[in-house]
PDB file of C-alpha atoms and ligand atoms in Angstrom:
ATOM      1  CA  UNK A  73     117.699 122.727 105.559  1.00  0.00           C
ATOM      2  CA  UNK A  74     115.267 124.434 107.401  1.00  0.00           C
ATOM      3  CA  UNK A  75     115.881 124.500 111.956  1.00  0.00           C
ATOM      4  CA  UNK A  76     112.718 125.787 112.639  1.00  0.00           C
ATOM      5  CA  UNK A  77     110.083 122.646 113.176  1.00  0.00           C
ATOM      6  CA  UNK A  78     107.403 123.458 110.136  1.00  0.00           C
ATOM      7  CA  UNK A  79     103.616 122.286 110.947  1.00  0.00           C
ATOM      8  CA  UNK A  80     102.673 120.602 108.086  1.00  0.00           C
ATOM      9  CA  UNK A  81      98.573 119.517 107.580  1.00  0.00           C
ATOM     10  CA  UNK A  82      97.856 115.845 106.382  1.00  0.00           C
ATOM     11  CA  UNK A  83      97.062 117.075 103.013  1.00  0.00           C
ATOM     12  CA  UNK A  84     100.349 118.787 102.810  1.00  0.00           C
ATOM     13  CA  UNK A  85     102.204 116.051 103.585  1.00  0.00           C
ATOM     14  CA  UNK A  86     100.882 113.484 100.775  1.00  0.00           C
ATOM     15  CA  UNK A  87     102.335 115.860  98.155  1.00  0.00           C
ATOM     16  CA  UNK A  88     105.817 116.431 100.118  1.00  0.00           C
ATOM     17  CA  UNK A  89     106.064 112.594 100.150  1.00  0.00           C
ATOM     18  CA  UNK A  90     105.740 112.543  96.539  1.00  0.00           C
ATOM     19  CA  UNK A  91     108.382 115.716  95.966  1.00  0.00           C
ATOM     20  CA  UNK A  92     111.037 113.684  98.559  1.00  0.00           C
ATOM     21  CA  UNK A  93     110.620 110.668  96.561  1.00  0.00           C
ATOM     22  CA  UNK A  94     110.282 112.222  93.090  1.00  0.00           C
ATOM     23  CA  UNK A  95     113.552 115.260  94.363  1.00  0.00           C
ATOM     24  CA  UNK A  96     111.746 117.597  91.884  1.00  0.00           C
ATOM     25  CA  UNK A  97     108.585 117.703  90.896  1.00  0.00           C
ATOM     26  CA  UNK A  98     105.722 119.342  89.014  1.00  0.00           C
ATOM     27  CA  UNK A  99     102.081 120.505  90.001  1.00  0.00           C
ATOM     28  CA  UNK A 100     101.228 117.724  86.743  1.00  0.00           C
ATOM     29  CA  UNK A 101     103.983 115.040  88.062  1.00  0.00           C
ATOM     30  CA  UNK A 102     102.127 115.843  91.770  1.00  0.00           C
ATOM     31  CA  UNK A 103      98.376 115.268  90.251  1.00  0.00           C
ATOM     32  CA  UNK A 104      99.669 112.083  88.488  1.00  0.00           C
ATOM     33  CA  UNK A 105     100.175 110.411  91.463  1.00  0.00           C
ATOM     34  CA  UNK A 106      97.429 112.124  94.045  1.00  0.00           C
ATOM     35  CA  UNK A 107      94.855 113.074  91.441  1.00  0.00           C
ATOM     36  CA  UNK A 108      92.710 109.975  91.468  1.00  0.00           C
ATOM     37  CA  UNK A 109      93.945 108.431  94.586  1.00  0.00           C
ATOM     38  CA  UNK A 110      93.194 111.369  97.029  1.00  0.00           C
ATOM     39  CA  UNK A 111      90.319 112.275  94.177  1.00  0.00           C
ATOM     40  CA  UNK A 112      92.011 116.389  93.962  1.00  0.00           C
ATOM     41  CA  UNK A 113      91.404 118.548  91.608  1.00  0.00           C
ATOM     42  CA  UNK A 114      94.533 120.205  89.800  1.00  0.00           C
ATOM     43  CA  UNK A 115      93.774 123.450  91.665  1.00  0.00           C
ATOM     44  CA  UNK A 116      93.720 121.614  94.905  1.00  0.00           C
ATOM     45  CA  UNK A 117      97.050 120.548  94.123  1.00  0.00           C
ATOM     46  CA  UNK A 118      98.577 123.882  92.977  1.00  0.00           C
ATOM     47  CA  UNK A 119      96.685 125.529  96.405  1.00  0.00           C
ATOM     48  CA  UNK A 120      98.696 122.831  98.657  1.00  0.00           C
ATOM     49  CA  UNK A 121     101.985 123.858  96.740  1.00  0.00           C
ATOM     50  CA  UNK A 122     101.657 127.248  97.363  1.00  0.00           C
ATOM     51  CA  UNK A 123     101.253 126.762 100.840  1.00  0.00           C
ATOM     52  CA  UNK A 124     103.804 124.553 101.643  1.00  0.00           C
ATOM     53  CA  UNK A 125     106.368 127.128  99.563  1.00  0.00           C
ATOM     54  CA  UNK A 126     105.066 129.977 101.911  1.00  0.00           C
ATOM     55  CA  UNK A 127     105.641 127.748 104.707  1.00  0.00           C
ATOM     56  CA  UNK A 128     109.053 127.316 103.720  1.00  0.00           C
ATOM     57  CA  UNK A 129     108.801 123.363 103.035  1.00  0.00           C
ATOM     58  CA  UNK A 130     109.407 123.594  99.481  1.00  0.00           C
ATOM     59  CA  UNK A 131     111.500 125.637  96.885  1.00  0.00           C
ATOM     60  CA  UNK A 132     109.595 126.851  93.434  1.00  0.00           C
ATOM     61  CA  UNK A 133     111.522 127.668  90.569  1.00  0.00           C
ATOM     62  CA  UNK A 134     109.798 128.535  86.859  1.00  0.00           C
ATOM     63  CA  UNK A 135     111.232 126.619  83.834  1.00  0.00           C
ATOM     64  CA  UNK A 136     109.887 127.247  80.872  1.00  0.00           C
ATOM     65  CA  UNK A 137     105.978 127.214  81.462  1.00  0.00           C
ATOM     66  CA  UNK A 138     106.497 125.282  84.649  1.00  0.00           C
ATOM     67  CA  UNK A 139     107.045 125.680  88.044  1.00  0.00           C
ATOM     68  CA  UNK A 140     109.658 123.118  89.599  1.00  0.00           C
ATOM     69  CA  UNK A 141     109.387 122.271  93.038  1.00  0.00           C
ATOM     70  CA  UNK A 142     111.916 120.914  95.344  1.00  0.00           C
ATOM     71  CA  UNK A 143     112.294 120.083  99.287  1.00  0.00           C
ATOM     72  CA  UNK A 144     113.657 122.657 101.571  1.00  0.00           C
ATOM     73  CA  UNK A 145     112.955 120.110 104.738  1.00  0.00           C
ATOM     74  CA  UNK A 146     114.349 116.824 104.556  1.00  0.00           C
ATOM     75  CA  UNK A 147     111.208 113.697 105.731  1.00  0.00           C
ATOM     76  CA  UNK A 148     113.077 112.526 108.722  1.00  0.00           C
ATOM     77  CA  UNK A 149     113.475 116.007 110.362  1.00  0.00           C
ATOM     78  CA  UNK A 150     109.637 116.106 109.577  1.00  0.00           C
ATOM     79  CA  UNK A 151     108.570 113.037 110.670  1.00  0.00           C
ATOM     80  CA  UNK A 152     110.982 113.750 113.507  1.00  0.00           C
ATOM     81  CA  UNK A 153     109.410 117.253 114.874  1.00  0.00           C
ATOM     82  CA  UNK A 154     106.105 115.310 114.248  1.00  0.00           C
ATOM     83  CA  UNK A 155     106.862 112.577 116.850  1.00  0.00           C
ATOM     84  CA  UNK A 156     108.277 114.960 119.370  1.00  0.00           C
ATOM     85  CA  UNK A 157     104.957 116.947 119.163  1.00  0.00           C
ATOM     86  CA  UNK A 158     103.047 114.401 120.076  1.00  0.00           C
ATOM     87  CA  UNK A 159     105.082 113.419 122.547  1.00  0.00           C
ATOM     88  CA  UNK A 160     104.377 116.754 124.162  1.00  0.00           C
ATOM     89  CA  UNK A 161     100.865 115.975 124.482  1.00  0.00           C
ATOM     90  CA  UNK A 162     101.676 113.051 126.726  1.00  0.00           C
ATOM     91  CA  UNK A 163     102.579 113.013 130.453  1.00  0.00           C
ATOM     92  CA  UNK A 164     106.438 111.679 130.741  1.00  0.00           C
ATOM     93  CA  UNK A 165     104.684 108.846 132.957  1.00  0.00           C
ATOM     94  CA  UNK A 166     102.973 107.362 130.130  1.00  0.00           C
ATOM     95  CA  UNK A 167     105.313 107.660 127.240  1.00  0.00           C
ATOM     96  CA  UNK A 168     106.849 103.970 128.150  1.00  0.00           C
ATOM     97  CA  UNK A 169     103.267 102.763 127.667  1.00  0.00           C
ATOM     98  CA  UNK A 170     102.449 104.595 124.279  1.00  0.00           C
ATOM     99  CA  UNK A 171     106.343 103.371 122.596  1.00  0.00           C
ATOM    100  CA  UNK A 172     104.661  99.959 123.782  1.00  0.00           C
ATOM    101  CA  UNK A 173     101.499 100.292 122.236  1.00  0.00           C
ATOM    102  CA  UNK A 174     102.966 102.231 119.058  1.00  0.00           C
ATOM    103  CA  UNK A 175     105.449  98.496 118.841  1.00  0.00           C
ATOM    104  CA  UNK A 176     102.555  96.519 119.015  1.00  0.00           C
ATOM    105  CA  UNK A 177     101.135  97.668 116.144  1.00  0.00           C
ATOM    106  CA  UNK A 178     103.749  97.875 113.248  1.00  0.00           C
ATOM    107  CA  UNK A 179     105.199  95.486 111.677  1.00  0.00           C
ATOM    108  CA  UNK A 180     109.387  95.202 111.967  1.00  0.00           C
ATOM    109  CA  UNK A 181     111.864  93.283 110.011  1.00  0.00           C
ATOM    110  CA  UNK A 182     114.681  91.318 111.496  1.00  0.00           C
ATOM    111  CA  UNK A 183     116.784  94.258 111.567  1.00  0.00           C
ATOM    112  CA  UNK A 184     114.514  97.177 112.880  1.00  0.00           C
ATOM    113  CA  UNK A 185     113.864  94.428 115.889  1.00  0.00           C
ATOM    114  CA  UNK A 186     117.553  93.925 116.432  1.00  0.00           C
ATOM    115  CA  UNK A 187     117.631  98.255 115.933  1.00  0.00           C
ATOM    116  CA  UNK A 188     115.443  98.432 118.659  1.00  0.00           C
ATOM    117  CA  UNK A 189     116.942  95.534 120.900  1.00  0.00           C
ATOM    118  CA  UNK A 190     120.050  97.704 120.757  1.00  0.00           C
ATOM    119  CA  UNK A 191     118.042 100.996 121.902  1.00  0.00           C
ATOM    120  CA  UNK A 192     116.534  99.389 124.618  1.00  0.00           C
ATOM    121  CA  UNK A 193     120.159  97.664 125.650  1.00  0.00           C
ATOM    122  CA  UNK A 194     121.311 101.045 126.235  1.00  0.00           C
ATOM    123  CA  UNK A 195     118.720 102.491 128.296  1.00  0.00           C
ATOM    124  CA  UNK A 196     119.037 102.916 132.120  1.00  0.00           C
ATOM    125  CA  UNK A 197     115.854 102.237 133.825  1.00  0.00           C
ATOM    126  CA  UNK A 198     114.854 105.485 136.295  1.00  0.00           C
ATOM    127  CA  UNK A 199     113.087 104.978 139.060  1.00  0.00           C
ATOM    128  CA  UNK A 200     110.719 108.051 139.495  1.00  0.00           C
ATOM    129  CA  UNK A 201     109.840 109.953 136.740  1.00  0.00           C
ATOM    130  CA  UNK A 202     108.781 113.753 136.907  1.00  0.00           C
ATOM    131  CA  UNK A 203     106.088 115.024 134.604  1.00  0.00           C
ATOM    132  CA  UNK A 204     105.866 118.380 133.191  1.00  0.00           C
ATOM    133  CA  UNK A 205     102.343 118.284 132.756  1.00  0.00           C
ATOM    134  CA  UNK A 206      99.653 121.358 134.214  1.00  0.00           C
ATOM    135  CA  UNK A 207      98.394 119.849 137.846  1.00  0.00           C
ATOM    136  CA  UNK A 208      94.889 118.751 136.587  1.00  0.00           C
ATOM    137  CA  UNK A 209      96.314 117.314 133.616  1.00  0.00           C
ATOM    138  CA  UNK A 210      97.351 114.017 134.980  1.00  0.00           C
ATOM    139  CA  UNK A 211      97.127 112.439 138.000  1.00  0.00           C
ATOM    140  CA  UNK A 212     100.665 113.006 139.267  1.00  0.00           C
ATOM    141  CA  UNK A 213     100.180 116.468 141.177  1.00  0.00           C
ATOM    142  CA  UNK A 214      97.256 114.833 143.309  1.00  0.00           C
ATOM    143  CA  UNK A 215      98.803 115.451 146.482  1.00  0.00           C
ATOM    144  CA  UNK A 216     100.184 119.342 145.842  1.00  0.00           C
ATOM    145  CA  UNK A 217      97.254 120.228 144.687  1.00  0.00           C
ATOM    146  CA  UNK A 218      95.733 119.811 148.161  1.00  0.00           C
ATOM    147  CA  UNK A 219      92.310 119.516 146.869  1.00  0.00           C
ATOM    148  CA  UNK A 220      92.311 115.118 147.345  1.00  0.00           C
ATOM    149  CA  UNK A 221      89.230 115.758 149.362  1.00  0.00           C
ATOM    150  CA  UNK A 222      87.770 117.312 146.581  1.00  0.00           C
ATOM    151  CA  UNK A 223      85.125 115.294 144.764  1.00  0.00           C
ATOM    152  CA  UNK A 224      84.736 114.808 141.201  1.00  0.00           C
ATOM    153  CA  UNK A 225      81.135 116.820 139.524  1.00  0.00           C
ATOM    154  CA  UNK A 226      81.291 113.772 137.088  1.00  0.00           C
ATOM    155  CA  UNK A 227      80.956 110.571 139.694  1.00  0.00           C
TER     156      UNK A 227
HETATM  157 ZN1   ZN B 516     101.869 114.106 134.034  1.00  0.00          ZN
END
């Protein structure tokens, strides 16, 4: 498996869910289950393939007049360098307040709750906690800035 996070586009990912499901697929076994429900062409398909084999996300092997395609990345190292990049886009300050937000809008079984329940057991609650953000990019370098005098252009 791949170490290096690989950037994947939305596109991109639709047919790598359908290779980690299927193990090994084709570019036909691909269309069959994108064609009409993402309304691609064939060549669409084959395009995305050959990008995400460049990329390093999938292996391509010819068999007979086929090409075979299977995972080099496995979905929860994807899914997981997906969450931690947008995590990076967030000041640390707010991330308690997104997790809540991103909670209140799935839906969890009996177990993911108790799964969670047993995350949250284990925390220890900090009581200050430093950002990493650019002062300007949140509100939490006000004061080292030295500019609180300063008045906003936009009010
Ligand atoms: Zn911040």
């Amino acid at each position: 498996m791949n170490q290096e996070p690989i950037k994947i586009s939305d596109s991109e990912w639709e047919v790598m869910r359908v290779i980690w499901n299927e193990k090994c697929s084709d570019a036909k076994g691909i269309y069959d289950v994108l064609g009409v429900a993402k309304n691609w062409k064939m060549a669409t398909i084959k395009t995305l393939l050959g990008r995400l084999v460049k990329k390093g996300a999938l292996s391509t092997e010819q068999e007979g007049k086929k090409f075979l395609y299977r995972p080099l990345v496995n979905e929860m190292q994807v899914i997981q360098d997906a969450t931690t990049e947008l995590l990076a886009h967030i000041c640390a300050k707010k991330m308690g307040q997104t997790i809540s937000e991103m909670l209140s809008q799935v839906e969890l079984t009996e177990k993911d709750i108790q799964e969670i329940n047993e995350q949250l057991a284990k925390k220890k609650p900090v009581k200050i906690i430093k950002c990493d953000c650019l002062p300007g990019q949140c509100d939490c370098h006000k004061n080292e800035r030295g500019n609180e005098n300063e008045t906003n252009i936009c009010n």
